[in-house]
Coordinates of C-alpha atoms in Angstrom, one line a residue:
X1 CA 23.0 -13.0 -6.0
X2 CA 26.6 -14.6 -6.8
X3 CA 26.9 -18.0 -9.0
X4 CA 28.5 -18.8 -5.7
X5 CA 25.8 -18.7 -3.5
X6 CA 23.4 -20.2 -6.1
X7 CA 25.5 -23.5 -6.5
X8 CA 26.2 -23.6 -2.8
X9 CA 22.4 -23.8 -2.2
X10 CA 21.8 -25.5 -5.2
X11 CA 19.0 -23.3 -6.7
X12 CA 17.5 -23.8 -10.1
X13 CA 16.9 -20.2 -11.3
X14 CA 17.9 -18.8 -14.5
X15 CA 19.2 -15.0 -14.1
X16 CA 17.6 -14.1 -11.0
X17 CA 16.8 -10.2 -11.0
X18 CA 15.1 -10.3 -7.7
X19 CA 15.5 -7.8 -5.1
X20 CA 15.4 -8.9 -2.5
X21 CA 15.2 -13.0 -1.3
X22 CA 14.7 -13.3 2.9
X23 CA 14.6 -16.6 4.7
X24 CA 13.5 -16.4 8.2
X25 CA 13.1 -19.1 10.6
X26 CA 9.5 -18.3 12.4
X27 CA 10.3 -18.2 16.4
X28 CA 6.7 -19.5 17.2
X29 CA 6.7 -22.2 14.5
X30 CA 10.2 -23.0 14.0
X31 CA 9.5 -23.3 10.3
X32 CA 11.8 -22.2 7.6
X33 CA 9.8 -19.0 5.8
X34 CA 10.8 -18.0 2.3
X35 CA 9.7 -14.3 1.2
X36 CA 10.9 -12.9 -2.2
X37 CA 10.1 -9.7 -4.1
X38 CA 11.5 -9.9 -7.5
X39 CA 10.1 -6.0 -8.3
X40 CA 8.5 -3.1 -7.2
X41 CA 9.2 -1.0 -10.3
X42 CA 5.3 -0.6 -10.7
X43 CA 4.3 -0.1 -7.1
X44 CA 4.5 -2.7 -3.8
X45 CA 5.3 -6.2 -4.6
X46 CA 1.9 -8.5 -5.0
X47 CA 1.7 -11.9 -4.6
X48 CA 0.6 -15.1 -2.2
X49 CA 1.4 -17.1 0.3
X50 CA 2.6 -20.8 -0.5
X51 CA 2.2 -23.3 2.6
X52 CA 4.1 -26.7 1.2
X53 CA 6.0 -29.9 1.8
X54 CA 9.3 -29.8 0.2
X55 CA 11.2 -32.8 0.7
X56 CA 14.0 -30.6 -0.6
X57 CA 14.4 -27.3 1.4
X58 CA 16.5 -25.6 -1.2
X59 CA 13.6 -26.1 -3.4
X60 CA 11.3 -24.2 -1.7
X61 CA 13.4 -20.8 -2.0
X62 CA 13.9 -21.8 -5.6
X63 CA 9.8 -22.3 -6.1
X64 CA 8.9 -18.5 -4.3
X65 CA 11.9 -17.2 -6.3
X66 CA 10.2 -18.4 -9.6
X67 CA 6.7 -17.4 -8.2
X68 CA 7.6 -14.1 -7.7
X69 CA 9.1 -13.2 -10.9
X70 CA 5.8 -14.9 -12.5
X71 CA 4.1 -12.4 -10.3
X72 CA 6.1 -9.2 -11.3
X73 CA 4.7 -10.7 -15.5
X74 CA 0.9 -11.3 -14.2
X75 CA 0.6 -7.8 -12.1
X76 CA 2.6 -6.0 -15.4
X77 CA 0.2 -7.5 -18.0
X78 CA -2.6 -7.0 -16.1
X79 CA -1.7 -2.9 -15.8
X80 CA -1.6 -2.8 -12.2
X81 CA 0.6 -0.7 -10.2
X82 CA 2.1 -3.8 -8.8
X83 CA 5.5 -5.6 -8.5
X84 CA 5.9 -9.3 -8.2
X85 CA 6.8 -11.4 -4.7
X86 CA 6.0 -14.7 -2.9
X87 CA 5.8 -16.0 0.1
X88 CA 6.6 -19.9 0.9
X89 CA 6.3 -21.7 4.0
X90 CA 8.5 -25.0 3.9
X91 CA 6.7 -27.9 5.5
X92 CA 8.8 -30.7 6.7
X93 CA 6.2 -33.4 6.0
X94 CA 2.5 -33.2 4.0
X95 CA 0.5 -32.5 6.5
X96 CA -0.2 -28.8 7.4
X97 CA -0.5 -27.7 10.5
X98 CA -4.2 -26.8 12.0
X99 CA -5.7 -25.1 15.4
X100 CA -2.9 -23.3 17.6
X101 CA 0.4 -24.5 15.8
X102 CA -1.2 -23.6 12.6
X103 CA -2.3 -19.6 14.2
X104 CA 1.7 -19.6 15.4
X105 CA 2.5 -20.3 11.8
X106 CA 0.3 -17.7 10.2
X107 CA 1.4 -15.0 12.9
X108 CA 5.5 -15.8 11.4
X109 CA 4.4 -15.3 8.2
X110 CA 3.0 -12.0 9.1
X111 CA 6.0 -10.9 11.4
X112 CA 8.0 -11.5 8.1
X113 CA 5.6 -9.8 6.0
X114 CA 5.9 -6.7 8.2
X115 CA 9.5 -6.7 8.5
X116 CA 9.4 -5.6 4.7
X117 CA 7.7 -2.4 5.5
X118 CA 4.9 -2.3 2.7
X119 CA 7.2 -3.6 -0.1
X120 CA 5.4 -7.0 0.0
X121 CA 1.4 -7.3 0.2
X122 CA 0.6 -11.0 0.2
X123 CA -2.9 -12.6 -0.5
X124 CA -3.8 -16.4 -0.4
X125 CA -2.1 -19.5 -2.7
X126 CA -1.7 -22.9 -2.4
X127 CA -1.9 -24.1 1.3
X128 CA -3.9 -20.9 2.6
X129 CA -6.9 -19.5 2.3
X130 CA -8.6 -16.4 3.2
X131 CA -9.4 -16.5 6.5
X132 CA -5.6 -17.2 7.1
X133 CA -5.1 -13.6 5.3
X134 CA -6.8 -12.7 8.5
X135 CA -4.1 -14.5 10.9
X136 CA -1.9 -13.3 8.8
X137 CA -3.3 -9.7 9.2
X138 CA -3.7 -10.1 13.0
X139 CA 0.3 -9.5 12.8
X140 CA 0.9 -7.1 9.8
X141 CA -1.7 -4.4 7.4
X142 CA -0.2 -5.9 4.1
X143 CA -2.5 -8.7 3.3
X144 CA -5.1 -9.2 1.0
X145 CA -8.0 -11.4 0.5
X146 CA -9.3 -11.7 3.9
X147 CA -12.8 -12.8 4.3
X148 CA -15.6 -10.6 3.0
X149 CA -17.1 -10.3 7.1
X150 CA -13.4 -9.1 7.8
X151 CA -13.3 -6.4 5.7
X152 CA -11.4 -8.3 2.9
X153 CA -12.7 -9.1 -0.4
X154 CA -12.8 -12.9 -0.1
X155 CA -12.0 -15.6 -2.3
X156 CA -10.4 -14.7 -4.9
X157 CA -11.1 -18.4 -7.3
X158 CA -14.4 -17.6 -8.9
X159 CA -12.6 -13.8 -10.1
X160 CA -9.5 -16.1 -11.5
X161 CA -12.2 -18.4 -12.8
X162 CA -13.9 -15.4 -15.0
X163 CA -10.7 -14.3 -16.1
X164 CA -9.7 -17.5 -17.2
X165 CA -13.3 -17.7 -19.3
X166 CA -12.7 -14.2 -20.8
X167 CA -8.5 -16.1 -22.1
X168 CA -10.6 -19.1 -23.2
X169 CA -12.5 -16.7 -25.5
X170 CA -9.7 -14.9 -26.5
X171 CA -7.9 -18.5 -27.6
X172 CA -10.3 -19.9 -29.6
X173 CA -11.3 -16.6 -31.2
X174 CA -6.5 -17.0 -32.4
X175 CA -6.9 -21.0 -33.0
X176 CA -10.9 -21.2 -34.8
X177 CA -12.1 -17.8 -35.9
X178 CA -14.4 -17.6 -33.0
X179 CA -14.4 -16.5 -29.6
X180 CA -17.4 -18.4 -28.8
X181 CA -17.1 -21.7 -26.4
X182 CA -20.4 -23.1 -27.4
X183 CA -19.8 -26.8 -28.9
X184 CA -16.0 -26.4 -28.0
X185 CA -14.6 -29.5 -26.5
X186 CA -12.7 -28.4 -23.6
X187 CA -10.3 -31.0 -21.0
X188 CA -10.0 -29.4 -17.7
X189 CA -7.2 -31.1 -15.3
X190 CA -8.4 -30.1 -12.0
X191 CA -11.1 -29.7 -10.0
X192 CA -10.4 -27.8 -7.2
X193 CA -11.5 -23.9 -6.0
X194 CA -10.8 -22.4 -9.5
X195 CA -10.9 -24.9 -11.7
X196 CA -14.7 -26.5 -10.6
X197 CA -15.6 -22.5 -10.6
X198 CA -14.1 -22.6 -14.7
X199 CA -15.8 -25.9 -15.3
X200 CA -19.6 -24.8 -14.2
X201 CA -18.7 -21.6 -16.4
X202 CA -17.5 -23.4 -18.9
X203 CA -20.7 -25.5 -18.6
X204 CA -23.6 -22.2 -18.8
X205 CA -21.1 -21.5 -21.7
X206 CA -22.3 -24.3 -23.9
X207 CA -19.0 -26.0 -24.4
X208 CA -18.9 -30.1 -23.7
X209 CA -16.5 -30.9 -20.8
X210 CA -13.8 -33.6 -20.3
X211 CA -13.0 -33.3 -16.7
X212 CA -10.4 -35.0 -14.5
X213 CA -9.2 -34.7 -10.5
X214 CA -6.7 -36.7 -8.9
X215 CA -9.6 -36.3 -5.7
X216 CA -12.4 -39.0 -6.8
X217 CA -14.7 -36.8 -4.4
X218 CA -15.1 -34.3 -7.3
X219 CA -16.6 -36.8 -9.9
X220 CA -20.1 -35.5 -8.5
X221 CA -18.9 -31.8 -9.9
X222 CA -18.5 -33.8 -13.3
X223 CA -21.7 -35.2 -13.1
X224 CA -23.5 -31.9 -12.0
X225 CA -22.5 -29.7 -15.1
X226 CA -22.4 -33.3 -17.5
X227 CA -18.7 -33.7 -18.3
X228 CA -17.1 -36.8 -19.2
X229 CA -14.7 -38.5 -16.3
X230 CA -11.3 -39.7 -17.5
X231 CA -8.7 -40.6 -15.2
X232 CA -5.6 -38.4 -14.3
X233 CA -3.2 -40.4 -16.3
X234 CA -5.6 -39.6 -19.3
X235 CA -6.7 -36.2 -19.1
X236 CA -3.6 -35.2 -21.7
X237 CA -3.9 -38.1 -24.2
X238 CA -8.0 -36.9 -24.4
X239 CA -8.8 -35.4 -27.8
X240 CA -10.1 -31.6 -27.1
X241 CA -10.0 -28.4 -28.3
X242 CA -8.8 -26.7 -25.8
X243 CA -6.8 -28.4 -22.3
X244 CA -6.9 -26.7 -19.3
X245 CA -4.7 -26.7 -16.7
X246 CA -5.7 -25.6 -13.2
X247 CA -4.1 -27.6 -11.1
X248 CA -0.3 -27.4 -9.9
X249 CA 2.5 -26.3 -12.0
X250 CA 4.9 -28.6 -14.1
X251 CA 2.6 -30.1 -16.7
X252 CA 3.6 -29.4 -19.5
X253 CA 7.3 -30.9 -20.3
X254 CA 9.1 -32.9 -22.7
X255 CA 7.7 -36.1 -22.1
X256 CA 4.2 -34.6 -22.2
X257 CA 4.3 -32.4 -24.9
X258 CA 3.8 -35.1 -27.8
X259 CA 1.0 -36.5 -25.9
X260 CA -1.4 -33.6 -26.4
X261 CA -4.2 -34.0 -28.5
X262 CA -5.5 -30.5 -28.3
X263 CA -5.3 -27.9 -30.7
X264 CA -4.6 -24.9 -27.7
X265 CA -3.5 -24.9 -23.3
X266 CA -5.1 -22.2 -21.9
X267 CA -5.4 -22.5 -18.2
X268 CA -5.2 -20.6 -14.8
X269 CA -2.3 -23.2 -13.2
X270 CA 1.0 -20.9 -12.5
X271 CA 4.4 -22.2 -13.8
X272 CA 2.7 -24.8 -16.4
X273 CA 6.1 -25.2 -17.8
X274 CA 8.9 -27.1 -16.2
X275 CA 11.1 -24.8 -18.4
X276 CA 10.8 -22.0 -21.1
X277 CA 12.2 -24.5 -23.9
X278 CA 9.4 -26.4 -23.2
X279 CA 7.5 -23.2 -24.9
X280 CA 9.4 -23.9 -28.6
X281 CA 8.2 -27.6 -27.9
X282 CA 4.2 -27.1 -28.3
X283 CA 4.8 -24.3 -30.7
X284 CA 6.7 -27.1 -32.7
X285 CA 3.6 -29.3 -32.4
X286 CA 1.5 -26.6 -33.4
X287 CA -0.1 -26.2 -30.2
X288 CA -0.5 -22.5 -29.1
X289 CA 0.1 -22.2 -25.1
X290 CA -1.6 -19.1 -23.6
X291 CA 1.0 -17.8 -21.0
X292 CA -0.5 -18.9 -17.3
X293 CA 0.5 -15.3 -16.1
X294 CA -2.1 -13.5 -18.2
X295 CA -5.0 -16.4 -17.9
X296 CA -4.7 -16.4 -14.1
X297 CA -4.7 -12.8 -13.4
X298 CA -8.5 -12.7 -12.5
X299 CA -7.6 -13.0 -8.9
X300 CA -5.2 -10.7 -8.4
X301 CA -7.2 -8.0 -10.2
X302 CA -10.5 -8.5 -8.2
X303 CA -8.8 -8.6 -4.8
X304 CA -6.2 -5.5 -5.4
X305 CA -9.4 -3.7 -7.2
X306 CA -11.3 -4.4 -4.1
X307 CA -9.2 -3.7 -1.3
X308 CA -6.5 -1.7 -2.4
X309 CA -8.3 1.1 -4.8
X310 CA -12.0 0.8 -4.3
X311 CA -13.0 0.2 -7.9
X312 CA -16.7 -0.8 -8.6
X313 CA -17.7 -4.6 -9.9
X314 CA -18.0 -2.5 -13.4
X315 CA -14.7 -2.0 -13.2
X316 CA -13.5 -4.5 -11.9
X317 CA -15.6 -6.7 -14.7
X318 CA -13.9 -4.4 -17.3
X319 CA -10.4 -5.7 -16.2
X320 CA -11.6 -9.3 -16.5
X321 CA -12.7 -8.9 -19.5
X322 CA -9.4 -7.4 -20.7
X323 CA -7.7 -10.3 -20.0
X324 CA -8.8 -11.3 -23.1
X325 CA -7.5 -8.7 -24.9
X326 CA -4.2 -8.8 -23.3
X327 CA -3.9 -12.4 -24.5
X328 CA -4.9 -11.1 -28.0
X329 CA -1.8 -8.3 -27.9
X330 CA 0.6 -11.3 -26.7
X331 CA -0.8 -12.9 -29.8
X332 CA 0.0 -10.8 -32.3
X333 CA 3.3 -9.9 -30.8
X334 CA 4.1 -13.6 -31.2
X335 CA 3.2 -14.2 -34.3
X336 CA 4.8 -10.3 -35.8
X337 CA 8.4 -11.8 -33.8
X338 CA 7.8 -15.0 -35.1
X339 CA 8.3 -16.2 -31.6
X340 CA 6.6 -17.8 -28.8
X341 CA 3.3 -16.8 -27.1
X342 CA 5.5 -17.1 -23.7
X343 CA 8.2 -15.2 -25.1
X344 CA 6.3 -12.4 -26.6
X345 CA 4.7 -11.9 -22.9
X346 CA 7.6 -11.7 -21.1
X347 CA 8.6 -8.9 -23.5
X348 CA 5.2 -7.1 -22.7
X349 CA 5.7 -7.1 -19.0
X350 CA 9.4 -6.2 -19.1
X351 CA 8.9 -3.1 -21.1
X352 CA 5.8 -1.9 -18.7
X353 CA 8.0 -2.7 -16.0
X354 CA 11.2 -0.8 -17.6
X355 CA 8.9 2.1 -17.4
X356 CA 8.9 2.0 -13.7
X357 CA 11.4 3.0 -11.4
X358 CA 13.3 0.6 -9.3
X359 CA 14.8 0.2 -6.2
X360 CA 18.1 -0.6 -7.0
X361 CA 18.3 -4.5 -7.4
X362 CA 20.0 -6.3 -4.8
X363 CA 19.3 -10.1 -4.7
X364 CA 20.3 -11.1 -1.5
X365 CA 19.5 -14.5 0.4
X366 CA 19.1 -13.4 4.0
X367 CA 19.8 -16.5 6.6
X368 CA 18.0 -15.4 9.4
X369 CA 16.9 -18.4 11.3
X370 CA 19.5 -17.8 14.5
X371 CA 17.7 -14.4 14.9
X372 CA 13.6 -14.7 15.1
X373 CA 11.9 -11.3 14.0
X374 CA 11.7 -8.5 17.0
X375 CA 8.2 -9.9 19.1
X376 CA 5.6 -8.1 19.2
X377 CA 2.4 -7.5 21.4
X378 CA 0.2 -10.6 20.5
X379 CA -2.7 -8.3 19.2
X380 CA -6.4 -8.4 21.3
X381 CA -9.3 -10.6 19.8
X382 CA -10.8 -7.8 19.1
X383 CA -8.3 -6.2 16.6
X384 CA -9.0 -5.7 13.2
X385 CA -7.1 -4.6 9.7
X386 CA -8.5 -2.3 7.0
X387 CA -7.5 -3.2 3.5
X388 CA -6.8 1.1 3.6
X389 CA -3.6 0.9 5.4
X390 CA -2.2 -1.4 3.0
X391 CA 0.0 0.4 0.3
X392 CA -1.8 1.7 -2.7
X393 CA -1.6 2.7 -6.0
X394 CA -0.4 6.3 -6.6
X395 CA -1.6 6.7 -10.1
X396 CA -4.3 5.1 -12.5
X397 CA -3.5 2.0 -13.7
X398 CA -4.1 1.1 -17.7
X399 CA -3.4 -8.8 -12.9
X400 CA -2.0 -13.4 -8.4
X401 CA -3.0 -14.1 -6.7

């Protein structure tokens, strides 16, 4: 992609490597679709689909751009024989779409999605769910997560959640000597799918629990597993051991950096920092960050494991738990370079992914909104997808969604 064409859309990405970068303009919808595939050096692009408002709609080719190379980092670290992409729907105002207009939507998404022939296999994210996947899969083989009674293998936030637990242990084992979470004071900043499945784990874990939302609705979850309620503005000023993030992106900045009162972030929110100097920052303050692309890969694992090379819950368990170890290796990388935690990752994924072979990069932006995808037959109501004509893996692998 030319410096050219990045200033004249105004996009806020440093060195994009990406492939490939498609903007389509859904004929059913008339929504603005945003697909990107930053790799598939390891094996077809991985990664979700984004349904958002951005008042901006620059922004929202700059947010699946920056998605997908955090995907191409999660999938290396997590050894799986997966690139990085993302898919992000552009909404004009907040509220999503729902019944027919949101079916049209969903069926765009997939005619892009099959356009790509296989390179791109896209699960759920913010905005979507799995039973969209099925929608979605109504138009194209390359999705996963669909609902369990669909053949898919379902949500995917209580497998991000046990990742996320198996990081936690991993952190406090680097910051206190101990992996255990028992009597650990941990903040967790939101409440939602993943983060109320981290807090009841959290909970049977032992540790005590500070435990904001910016939906009041969820105080009952803080009151079924005993966590103290702060409000939002609060959660980063509380004193814990260990903040978690697992709510949108962007927390972590300059202004918020020096208002930590935690000894360690470990959390399963992507793109946690609103820029990689922001990484020097906590390390500065003595505050070690746990890179969001290994703590969230739990998802990503279970659902490709699942649907995409049959492995057993054992194995699949194993992976989790490896997450933990992955963090440890990041770790110690950090601390022999005597650089950051988020640094020292990014080195890890790039040399697994230097080991793969590439189709030769060629970042385009692809304006396609004058010409709607080819239509094709709407499919019966009786159709279904099987997670086995998705792409696979072709060899064994050593995670998001």
């Amino acid at each position: 992609m030319t410096a050219a064409l990045m200033e004249a859309l105004d996009l806020d990405v440093p060195e994009p490597t990406h492939e490939l970068v498609q903007v389509v303009r859904g004929h059913r919808s008339g929504l603005a679709i945003t697909v990107a595939v930053h790799s598939t050096a390891l094996g077809p692009a991985a990664g979700g689909c984004r349904i958002a408002h951005y008042p901006v709609p620059a922004s929202a080719i700059t947010d699946a751009m920056r998605l997908a190379a955090a995907m191409t980092e999660k999938n290396a670290l997590a050894g799986l024989d997966h690139g990085g992409a993302k898919a992000v729907v552009a909404l004009p105002t907040a509220t999503r779409p729902t019944g027919a207009e949101r079916t049209a939507l969903l069926h765009d998404v997939g005619d892009a999605i099959e356009l790509l022939g296989g390179r791109y296999i896209a699960g759920p994210d913010v905005g979507s769910a799995p039973v969209d996947m099925s929608v979605i899969g109504e138009r194209t083989a390359h999705v996963c997560c669909r609902p369990v009674e669909d053949g898919g293998s379902g949500d995917s936030s209580v497998h991000t959640a046990r990742g996320t637990l198996a990081a936690l242990g991993a952190v406090a084992d680097e910051v206190f000597g101990s992996p255990e979470l028992a009597g650990r004071t941990v903040g967790v900043v939101g409440l939602g799918a993943v983060g109320g499945h981290v807090a009841r784990l959290l909970s049977r874990a032992g540790a005590r629990l500070v435990v904001t939302d910016v939906d009041p609705a969820t105080r009952r979850l803080a009151e079924e597993v005993g966590a103290t309620w702060v409000e939002p503005d609060d959660a980063l000023t509380a004193e814990v051991d260990i903040l978690v993030p697992a709510a949108l992106g962007g927390l972590l900045t300059a202004r918020t950096v020096p208002l930590l009162r935690c000894a360690a972030v470990a959390g399963p929110a992507n793109n946690q920092l609103d820029e990689p100097a922001t990484a020097r920052l906590l390390a500065a303050r003595g505050v070690l960050w746990a890179p969001d692309v290994v703590v969230s890969a739990g998802g990503v694992i279970h659902a490709t494991g699942v649907e995409l090379r049959g492995e057993s819950e054992d194995r699949i368990a194993e992976r989790l738990s490896g997450i933990g170890a992955t963090l440890r290796e990041v770790f110690d990388l950090a601390r022999a370079d005597r650089t950051t935690p988020a640094e020292a990752a990014t080195e890890l994924a790039r040399q697994r992914v230097h080991r793969g072979t590439s189709y030769p990069a060629h970042a385009v932006v692809s304006r396609s909104s004058l010409t709607a995808p080819r239509p094709q037959p709407e499919p019966s109501a009786h159709r279904t997808t099987s997670p086995t004509n998705a792409p696979s893996s072709t060899s064994p692998t050593a995670q998001e969604n």
